[in-house]
Short mmCIF file of C-alpha atoms in Angstrom, two decimals:
data_model
loop_
_atom_site.label_atom_id
_atom_site.label_comp_id
_atom_site.label_asym_id
_atom_site.label_seq_id
_atom_site.Cartn_x
_atom_site.Cartn_y
_atom_site.Cartn_z
CA MET A 1034 -9.00 -5.40 33.95
CA SER A 1035 -5.29 -5.04 33.46
CA LEU A 1036 -2.54 -5.24 30.88
CA ILE A 1037 0.71 -6.61 32.25
CA SER A 1038 4.05 -6.89 30.53
CA ARG A 1039 6.44 -9.42 31.99
CA GLU A 1040 10.16 -9.27 31.16
CA LEU A 1041 9.33 -8.24 27.61
CA ALA A 1042 12.21 -8.08 25.17
CA CYS A 1043 12.51 -7.08 21.54
CA VAL A 1044 15.34 -8.13 19.26
CA ARG A 1045 15.63 -6.82 15.70
CA GLY A 1046 18.40 -8.36 13.70
CA HIS A 1047 21.25 -8.67 16.19
CA ARG A 1048 20.25 -5.61 18.17
CA THR A 1049 18.35 -5.83 21.41
CA LEU A 1050 16.02 -2.83 21.40
CA PHE A 1051 14.72 -3.37 24.92
CA GLU A 1052 14.65 -6.14 27.45
CA LYS A 1053 13.24 -6.94 30.88
CA LEU A 1054 10.37 -4.53 30.36
CA ASP A 1055 7.81 -4.76 33.16
CA PHE A 1056 4.73 -2.65 33.60
CA THR A 1057 1.12 -2.90 34.64
CA LEU A 1058 -1.60 -0.81 33.07
CA ALA A 1059 -4.90 -0.39 34.88
CA PRO A 1060 -8.18 1.22 33.74
CA GLY A 1061 -8.06 5.00 33.77
CA TYR A 1062 -4.40 5.19 32.81
CA VAL A 1063 -2.44 5.94 29.66
CA LEU A 1064 0.90 4.34 29.04
CA LEU A 1065 2.95 6.90 27.15
CA VAL A 1066 5.86 5.22 25.39
CA GLU A 1067 8.71 7.62 24.75
CA GLY A 1068 12.03 7.12 23.06
CA ASP A 1069 14.17 8.12 20.13
CA ASN A 1070 13.62 6.94 16.58
CA GLY A 1071 14.45 3.27 16.30
CA SER A 1072 14.16 2.66 20.04
CA GLY A 1073 11.46 0.07 19.48
CA LYS A 1074 8.30 2.04 20.21
CA THR A 1075 6.32 0.68 17.28
CA SER A 1076 7.67 -2.84 17.88
CA LEU A 1077 6.48 -2.64 21.49
CA LEU A 1078 3.04 -1.48 20.39
CA LYS A 1079 2.82 -4.27 17.82
CA MET A 1080 3.69 -6.76 20.54
CA LEU A 1081 1.05 -5.35 22.86
CA ALA A 1082 -1.52 -5.60 20.07
CA GLY A 1083 -0.49 -9.18 19.36
CA LEU A 1084 0.70 -8.34 15.84
CA ARG A 1085 4.25 -9.33 16.74
CA ALA A 1086 5.35 -12.17 18.98
CA PRO A 1087 7.54 -11.10 21.93
CA ASP A 1088 11.14 -12.25 21.57
CA HIS A 1089 11.16 -12.93 25.27
CA GLY A 1090 8.65 -12.56 28.09
CA ASP A 1091 4.90 -12.42 27.97
CA ILE A 1092 1.96 -10.04 27.85
CA LEU A 1093 -0.99 -10.76 30.11
CA TRP A 1094 -4.53 -9.46 29.77
CA ASN A 1095 -6.47 -9.96 33.03
CA GLY A 1096 -3.87 -12.50 34.05
CA THR A 1097 -3.97 -14.64 30.89
CA SER A 1098 -1.39 -14.57 28.14
CA ILE A 1099 -2.70 -12.75 25.06
CA ARG A 1100 -1.45 -15.63 22.91
CA THR A 1101 -3.89 -17.98 24.63
CA LEU A 1102 -6.71 -15.45 24.48
CA GLY A 1103 -6.44 -14.86 20.73
CA ALA A 1104 -9.69 -13.47 19.36
CA ASP A 1105 -11.01 -12.78 22.88
CA TYR A 1106 -8.14 -10.34 23.34
CA ARG A 1107 -8.47 -8.83 19.87
CA SER A 1108 -12.11 -7.99 20.62
CA GLN A 1109 -10.92 -5.92 23.60
CA LEU A 1110 -8.58 -3.65 21.70
CA LEU A 1111 -8.62 -1.00 19.01
CA TRP A 1112 -5.49 -0.24 17.03
CA LEU A 1113 -4.42 2.90 15.23
CA GLY A 1114 -1.12 2.37 13.50
CA HIS A 1115 1.27 4.58 11.59
CA ALA A 1116 -0.87 4.08 8.52
CA ASN A 1117 -4.48 5.11 8.86
CA GLY A 1118 -5.96 1.88 7.56
CA LEU A 1119 -8.39 3.73 5.32
CA LYS A 1120 -9.37 2.74 1.81
CA GLU A 1121 -8.97 5.71 -0.49
CA ASP A 1122 -11.59 4.42 -2.90
CA LEU A 1123 -14.33 4.16 -0.28
CA THR A 1124 -16.18 7.13 1.15
CA ALA A 1125 -15.75 8.14 4.78
CA ALA A 1126 -19.00 6.41 5.75
CA GLU A 1127 -18.08 3.24 3.84
CA ASN A 1128 -14.73 3.12 5.58
CA LEU A 1129 -16.41 3.30 8.95
CA ARG A 1130 -18.92 0.66 7.94
CA ILE A 1131 -16.05 -1.73 7.24
CA ALA A 1132 -14.62 -0.98 10.68
CA GLN A 1133 -18.03 -1.82 12.14
CA ALA A 1134 -18.17 -5.09 10.21
CA LEU A 1135 -14.74 -6.11 11.43
CA HIS A 1136 -15.54 -5.53 15.09
CA ALA A 1137 -19.31 -5.64 15.22
CA ARG A 1138 -19.66 -4.27 18.73
CA THR A 1139 -21.07 -0.99 17.63
CA ASP A 1140 -22.23 1.56 20.11
CA ARG A 1141 -22.44 4.74 18.12
CA LYS A 1142 -23.92 5.63 14.77
CA ILE A 1143 -21.65 6.60 11.91
CA ASN A 1144 -23.19 10.08 11.64
CA GLN A 1145 -22.64 10.70 15.33
CA VAL A 1146 -18.99 9.67 15.11
CA LEU A 1147 -18.34 11.79 12.02
CA GLU A 1148 -19.86 14.72 13.89
CA MET A 1149 -17.44 14.13 16.77
CA VAL A 1150 -14.40 14.35 14.48
CA ARG A 1151 -16.02 17.24 12.57
CA LEU A 1152 -16.19 15.41 9.25
CA ARG A 1153 -19.98 15.26 9.06
CA GLY A 1154 -20.03 17.21 5.82
CA TYR A 1155 -17.61 14.74 4.24
CA LYS A 1156 -19.66 11.62 4.80
CA HIS A 1157 -19.84 10.76 1.12
CA THR A 1158 -16.40 12.02 0.18
CA ARG A 1159 -13.50 9.69 -0.49
CA PRO A 1160 -10.43 10.15 1.72
CA ARG A 1161 -8.42 10.50 -1.50
CA LEU A 1162 -9.52 14.14 -1.45
CA PHE A 1163 -8.83 14.65 2.27
CA SER A 1164 -5.83 16.41 3.74
CA ALA A 1165 -3.47 14.29 5.87
CA GLY A 1166 -5.01 15.66 9.06
CA MET A 1167 -8.55 14.88 7.93
CA LYS A 1168 -7.55 11.32 7.13
CA ARG A 1169 -6.10 10.99 10.61
CA ARG A 1170 -9.34 12.32 12.08
CA LEU A 1171 -11.33 9.77 10.11
CA ALA A 1172 -9.02 7.07 11.47
CA LEU A 1173 -9.69 8.39 14.98
CA ALA A 1174 -13.41 8.14 14.30
CA ARG A 1175 -12.94 4.39 14.14
CA LEU A 1176 -11.93 4.39 17.81
CA LEU A 1177 -15.18 6.09 18.79
CA LEU A 1178 -17.34 3.73 16.81
CA GLN A 1179 -17.01 0.84 19.19
CA GLN A 1180 -16.47 0.26 22.85
CA ALA A 1181 -13.19 -1.50 23.54
CA PRO A 1182 -11.35 -1.09 26.84
CA LEU A 1183 -7.85 -0.94 25.34
CA TRP A 1184 -6.66 1.57 22.79
CA ILE A 1185 -3.24 1.14 21.21
CA LEU A 1186 -2.27 4.25 19.29
CA ASP A 1187 0.98 4.68 17.38
CA GLU A 1188 1.77 8.38 16.97
CA PRO A 1189 -1.91 9.39 17.04
CA GLN A 1190 -0.98 13.06 16.83
CA ALA A 1191 0.84 12.67 13.53
CA SER A 1192 -0.38 15.20 10.95
CA LEU A 1193 -3.09 16.58 13.26
CA ASP A 1194 -3.35 20.34 13.77
CA VAL A 1195 -3.87 22.04 17.14
CA THR A 1196 -7.63 21.50 17.18
CA GLY A 1197 -7.13 17.93 15.99
CA ILE A 1198 -4.75 17.23 18.86
CA ALA A 1199 -7.15 18.80 21.35
CA MET A 1200 -9.88 16.59 19.88
CA LEU A 1201 -7.72 13.50 20.32
CA GLU A 1202 -6.91 14.41 23.91
CA SER A 1203 -10.55 14.91 24.78
CA PHE A 1204 -11.36 11.50 23.26
CA VAL A 1205 -8.62 9.87 25.30
CA HIS A 1206 -9.85 11.61 28.48
CA GLN A 1207 -13.39 10.45 27.85
CA HIS A 1208 -12.14 6.94 27.17
CA LEU A 1209 -10.24 6.90 30.48
CA ALA A 1210 -13.24 8.32 32.33
CA ASP A 1211 -15.32 5.47 30.91
CA GLY A 1212 -12.92 3.02 32.52
CA GLY A 1213 -10.78 2.40 29.45
CA MET A 1214 -7.01 2.36 29.13
CA ALA A 1215 -4.64 3.36 26.39
CA VAL A 1216 -1.11 2.84 25.19
CA MET A 1217 0.35 5.49 22.93
CA THR A 1218 3.60 6.77 21.53
CA SER A 1219 4.28 10.39 20.87
CA HIS A 1220 6.99 12.74 19.72
CA HIS A 1221 5.13 15.79 20.88
CA SER A 1222 4.37 16.83 24.40
CA VAL A 1223 1.08 15.42 25.54
CA SER A 1224 -1.20 17.56 27.61
CA LEU A 1225 -3.00 14.81 29.44
CA ASP A 1226 -3.44 14.96 33.22
CA ASP A 1227 -0.27 13.79 34.91
CA GLU A 1228 -2.15 11.62 37.38
CA CYS A 1229 -3.45 9.37 34.64
CA LEU A 1230 -0.16 9.23 32.74
CA VAL A 1231 2.35 6.42 33.07
CA ARG A 1232 5.53 7.26 31.22
CA LEU A 1233 7.75 4.57 29.79
CA ARG A 1234 11.05 5.62 28.31
CA LEU A 1235 12.77 3.19 25.96
CA THR A 1236 16.52 3.64 26.03
CA PRO A 1237 18.89 1.53 23.98
CA MET B 629 -23.71 -15.25 12.32
CA PRO B 630 -21.42 -12.25 12.91
CA THR B 631 -18.58 -13.89 10.98
CA MET B 632 -20.85 -14.32 7.97
CA ASN B 633 -21.81 -10.63 8.15
CA THR B 634 -18.16 -9.65 8.21
CA PHE B 635 -17.53 -11.95 5.25
CA ILE B 636 -20.30 -10.37 3.20
CA ALA B 637 -19.31 -6.83 4.18
CA LEU B 638 -15.72 -7.45 3.10
CA LEU B 639 -16.79 -9.07 -0.14
CA LYS B 640 -18.96 -6.03 -0.90
CA ARG B 641 -16.10 -3.72 0.03
CA ASP B 642 -13.70 -5.37 -2.37
CA LEU B 643 -16.16 -5.49 -5.24
CA LEU B 644 -16.99 -1.83 -4.69
CA ILE B 645 -13.31 -0.88 -4.73
CA ALA B 646 -12.85 -2.94 -7.88
CA TYR B 647 -15.86 -1.28 -9.49
CA ARG B 648 -14.36 2.13 -8.77
CA ASN B 649 -11.07 1.03 -10.34
CA ARG B 650 -12.64 -0.59 -13.38
CA SER B 651 -9.72 0.15 -15.68
CA GLU B 652 -7.31 -1.75 -13.44
CA VAL B 653 -9.62 -4.72 -13.42
CA LEU B 654 -9.71 -4.72 -17.20
CA ASN B 655 -5.93 -4.90 -17.55
CA PRO B 656 -5.50 -8.65 -16.89
CA LEU B 657 -8.38 -9.27 -19.26
CA MET B 658 -6.76 -7.25 -22.05
CA PHE B 659 -3.53 -9.09 -21.34
CA PHE B 660 -5.33 -12.42 -21.76
CA VAL B 661 -6.78 -11.39 -25.10
CA LEU B 662 -3.50 -9.99 -26.41
CA VAL B 663 -1.38 -12.97 -25.40
CA THR B 664 -3.86 -15.35 -27.01
CA MET B 665 -3.79 -13.27 -30.17
CA LEU B 666 0.00 -13.30 -30.34
CA PHE B 667 0.18 -17.00 -31.12
CA PRO B 668 -1.56 -17.01 -34.52
CA LEU B 669 0.55 -13.99 -35.43
CA GLY B 670 3.75 -15.68 -34.34
CA ILE B 671 3.32 -19.17 -35.71
CA GLY B 672 1.01 -18.62 -38.66
CA PRO B 673 -2.73 -19.07 -39.10
CA SER B 674 -2.75 -22.75 -40.06
CA PRO B 675 -6.08 -24.08 -38.69
CA ASN B 676 -4.73 -27.50 -37.75
CA LEU B 677 -1.73 -26.15 -35.89
CA LEU B 678 -3.88 -23.62 -34.02
CA GLN B 679 -6.40 -26.29 -33.13
CA ASN B 680 -3.63 -28.39 -31.61
CA ILE B 681 -2.18 -25.62 -29.48
CA ALA B 682 -5.46 -23.89 -28.59
CA PRO B 683 -6.05 -25.64 -25.21
CA GLY B 684 -2.50 -24.95 -24.05
CA VAL B 685 -2.48 -21.36 -25.28
CA VAL B 686 -5.77 -20.43 -23.62
CA TRP B 687 -4.73 -22.06 -20.37
CA VAL B 688 -1.23 -20.53 -20.31
CA ALA B 689 -2.69 -17.11 -21.09
CA ALA B 690 -5.27 -17.52 -18.31
CA LEU B 691 -2.52 -18.58 -15.90
CA LEU B 692 -0.27 -15.64 -16.76
CA SER B 693 -3.12 -13.18 -16.49
CA ALA B 694 -4.00 -14.65 -13.08
CA LEU B 695 -0.37 -14.14 -12.07
CA LEU B 696 -0.44 -10.56 -13.34
CA SER B 697 -3.55 -9.71 -11.36
CA LEU B 698 -2.18 -11.11 -8.08
CA ASP B 699 -0.39 -7.93 -7.15
CA SER B 700 -3.67 -6.18 -6.37
CA LEU B 701 -4.60 -8.86 -3.86
CA PHE B 702 -3.10 -7.68 -0.56
CA ARG B 703 -0.57 -5.06 -1.63
CA SER B 704 -2.78 -2.00 -1.18
CA ASP B 705 -4.15 -3.34 2.12
CA TYR B 706 -0.58 -3.73 3.31
CA ASP B 707 0.46 -0.26 2.20
CA ASP B 708 -2.48 1.67 3.64
CA GLY B 709 -2.60 -0.20 6.95
CA SER B 710 -5.97 -1.90 6.45
CA LEU B 711 -4.21 -5.25 6.68
CA GLU B 712 -3.39 -4.55 10.33
CA GLN B 713 -7.05 -3.86 10.94
CA LEU B 714 -8.02 -7.13 9.24
CA VAL B 715 -5.50 -9.13 11.27
CA LEU B 716 -6.63 -7.48 14.51
CA SER B 717 -10.29 -8.18 13.89
CA PRO B 718 -11.76 -10.68 16.35
CA ARG B 719 -13.14 -12.61 13.38
CA PRO B 720 -11.06 -15.55 12.12
CA LEU B 721 -8.49 -14.27 9.64
CA ALA B 722 -8.82 -17.39 7.49
CA ILE B 723 -12.48 -16.51 6.78
CA ILE B 724 -11.64 -12.86 6.07
CA VAL B 725 -8.99 -14.06 3.63
CA VAL B 726 -11.50 -16.22 1.74
CA ALA B 727 -13.68 -13.13 1.17
CA ARG B 728 -10.65 -11.33 -0.23
CA VAL B 729 -9.66 -14.18 -2.54
CA LEU B 730 -13.21 -14.71 -3.68
CA ALA B 731 -13.58 -11.03 -4.60
CA HIS B 732 -10.28 -11.19 -6.43
CA TRP B 733 -11.46 -14.22 -8.38
CA VAL B 734 -14.73 -12.52 -9.33
CA MET B 735 -12.80 -9.51 -10.61
CA SER B 736 -9.93 -11.24 -12.40
CA ALA B 737 -11.14 -14.66 -13.49
CA LEU B 738 -14.87 -14.33 -14.07
CA PRO B 739 -14.56 -11.91 -17.02
CA LEU B 740 -11.83 -14.12 -18.39
CA LEU B 741 -14.15 -17.12 -18.18
CA LEU B 742 -16.73 -15.29 -20.22
CA LEU B 743 -14.19 -14.35 -22.87
CA SER B 744 -12.41 -17.69 -23.09
CA PRO B 745 -14.91 -19.41 -25.46
CA ILE B 746 -14.47 -16.55 -27.91
CA MET B 747 -10.70 -16.72 -27.73
CA ALA B 748 -10.75 -20.50 -28.04
CA THR B 749 -13.00 -20.33 -31.09
CA ALA B 750 -10.67 -17.78 -32.61
CA LEU B 751 -7.93 -20.39 -32.21
CA ASN B 752 -10.11 -22.93 -34.00
CA LEU B 753 -10.83 -25.10 -30.94
CA PRO B 754 -13.70 -27.49 -31.81
CA VAL B 755 -17.03 -26.43 -30.37
CA LYS B 756 -17.44 -29.78 -28.58
CA ALA B 757 -14.44 -28.92 -26.37
CA LEU B 758 -15.74 -25.50 -25.29
CA GLY B 759 -17.80 -26.96 -22.43
CA THR B 760 -14.75 -28.74 -21.07
CA LEU B 761 -12.66 -25.58 -21.42
CA LEU B 762 -15.19 -23.65 -19.34
CA ALA B 763 -15.46 -26.44 -16.77
CA THR B 764 -11.69 -26.66 -16.31
CA LEU B 765 -11.38 -22.88 -16.02
CA VAL B 766 -14.23 -22.71 -13.50
CA LEU B 767 -12.51 -25.33 -11.37
CA GLY B 768 -8.93 -24.28 -12.03
CA THR B 769 -8.89 -20.48 -11.77
CA PRO B 770 -9.98 -20.35 -8.10
CA VAL B 771 -7.07 -22.68 -7.32
CA LEU B 772 -4.77 -20.20 -9.10
CA SER B 773 -6.18 -17.40 -6.93
CA PHE B 774 -5.78 -19.35 -3.69
CA ILE B 775 -2.22 -20.49 -4.40
CA GLY B 776 -1.29 -17.06 -5.70
CA ALA B 777 -2.63 -15.47 -2.52
CA ILE B 778 -0.20 -17.56 -0.45
CA GLY B 779 2.66 -16.28 -2.58
CA VAL B 780 1.50 -12.67 -2.33
CA ALA B 781 1.06 -12.91 1.44
CA LEU B 782 4.58 -14.30 1.80
CA THR B 783 6.24 -11.61 -0.33
CA LEU B 784 4.33 -8.56 0.99
CA GLY B 785 7.25 -7.28 3.03
CA LEU B 786 9.51 -7.10 -0.01
CA LYS B 787 9.76 -3.97 -2.11
CA ARG B 788 9.89 -5.43 -5.61
CA SER B 789 8.37 -8.85 -5.26
CA GLY B 790 7.02 -9.39 -8.79
CA MET B 791 9.67 -11.75 -10.12
CA LEU B 792 10.06 -13.64 -6.85
CA LEU B 793 6.31 -14.08 -6.69
CA ALA B 794 6.31 -15.60 -10.19
CA LEU B 795 9.15 -17.95 -9.25
CA LEU B 796 7.31 -19.03 -6.10
CA VAL B 797 3.91 -19.52 -7.64
CA ILE B 798 4.44 -20.84 -11.18
CA PRO B 799 5.82 -24.25 -10.09
CA LEU B 800 2.69 -24.71 -7.99
CA TYR B 801 0.51 -23.79 -10.98
CA ILE B 802 1.96 -26.59 -13.11
CA PRO B 803 -0.42 -29.41 -12.02
CA ILE B 804 -3.45 -27.21 -12.72
CA LEU B 805 -2.10 -26.35 -16.16
CA ILE B 806 -1.40 -29.99 -16.98
CA PHE B 807 -4.85 -31.24 -15.99
CA GLY B 808 -6.69 -28.17 -17.30
CA ALA B 809 -5.11 -28.02 -20.74
CA GLY B 810 -4.93 -31.82 -20.90
CA ALA B 811 -8.66 -32.19 -20.35
CA VAL B 812 -9.48 -29.70 -23.12
CA ASP B 813 -7.09 -31.48 -25.46
CA ILE B 814 -8.74 -34.83 -24.78
CA ALA B 815 -12.22 -33.33 -25.14
CA ALA B 816 -11.22 -31.90 -28.53
CA ALA B 817 -10.33 -35.43 -29.58
CA GLY B 818 -13.80 -36.55 -28.48
CA LEU B 819 -12.74 -38.66 -25.48
CA PRO B 820 -14.21 -38.59 -21.94
CA VAL B 821 -12.53 -36.20 -19.48
CA THR B 822 -14.15 -37.21 -16.18
CA GLY B 823 -10.82 -38.12 -14.59
CA GLN B 824 -9.16 -34.77 -15.21
CA ILE B 825 -12.26 -32.87 -14.08
CA TYR B 826 -12.36 -34.86 -10.84
CA ILE B 827 -8.70 -34.14 -10.16
CA LEU B 828 -9.23 -30.40 -10.76
CA ALA B 829 -12.26 -30.48 -8.46
CA ALA B 830 -10.18 -32.24 -5.81
CA LEU B 831 -7.44 -29.61 -6.17
CA LEU B 832 -10.07 -26.89 -5.76
CA ILE B 833 -11.44 -28.40 -2.56
CA LEU B 834 -7.95 -28.95 -1.23
CA SER B 835 -6.86 -25.38 -1.90
CA ALA B 836 -10.12 -23.83 -0.67
CA THR B 837 -9.79 -25.62 2.66
CA LEU B 838 -6.05 -25.47 3.29
CA ALA B 839 -4.85 -22.32 1.51
CA PRO B 840 -6.81 -19.84 3.71
CA MET B 841 -4.91 -21.04 6.77
CA ALA B 842 -1.58 -20.71 4.98
CA ILE B 843 -2.53 -17.25 3.69
CA ALA B 844 -3.61 -16.14 7.17
CA ALA B 845 -0.35 -17.36 8.70
CA ALA B 846 1.72 -15.63 6.02
CA LEU B 847 -0.21 -12.37 6.42
CA LYS B 848 0.35 -12.42 10.19
CA MET B 849 4.05 -12.84 9.51
CA SER B 850 4.05 -9.92 7.06
CA VAL B 851 2.32 -7.46 9.41
CA SER B 852 4.64 -8.35 12.30
CA GLN B 853 7.55 -6.73 10.47
#
């Protein structure tokens, strides 16, 4: 299992954000994408998720281009974007049920996952009433609901408090220990083990 | 059938959200009633005149209320990030989109269908034409939803897309208006309307099969920004 980027380039307007980007990500590793605002971190993540077509180069999953794989690739990845992707009018449990329906490779029960992000008591509460950090935790719960080898997380630490960040890091560690891999961006320092961290710095 | 399960789950989701926002769902309906009521006030309550314009008025009001309700179609999904989750689902996006459009139709057009005979009678449309009115609305309003969804999906990335959306979508609504209102007009005169009904049915099949792919492609474009 591997995620390979080959001579990837991103152009927005007339500006080249990055080009000739090569990396290989293997199970057990996190690719930490660093860079200033506007350096193309989110664009890179969208490309890796297949939401955005690369302006040049290709992304390979197990040696095949993700464009050819299509749905087979999408079933291998879980995405957490800038926005949480939660419906404010649905309760926490209903939100997770939708996530289950969209992926359908469920391994854990909703109660179990809510327990893991410490929102068990809010099962029937709508995220409308949640704080920003609680919403983020509910979004993280979606990652735990199903088994997918590749996690793509855009600023997962955003609006999380210290315990929330520790929670996230333990989830990522467990995911790597289970043979998964992850790509994430972050503004904050990340206290993940250095041996499983691959840093990628985007410079204009 | 995992795709079917996803379809049903999404349909339920949308109807549940709509149920929890009942007042928003009622707005297009109120709009329909008010616009229809404006005509007798504006041009006078002469029964003959009203009878002549009734098919057109009901259809134009239905069309405008469909246009008004479009904004709720993908906008909130786009803003809260659920659209990314939909696009990244391994299930075919075109099927997911049909669930969305179907839910939207149930919320926006179905109540309007139920009200339309009352509004048409208020405009003095002969009772013998009511069946045709319902038939044309049943066939025509889903087409409005499908075509409108393409427009919404294309303009999601824009901040204030309301006017542009109307300009994009209204020209495509014209054939449905012509055949829909035309059929009711002919039925009111007591003539057979099979031709118009067949054309509306053909438009429905065409849009139900082709529009989902166009909507899916436009949504993918919108989330890539």
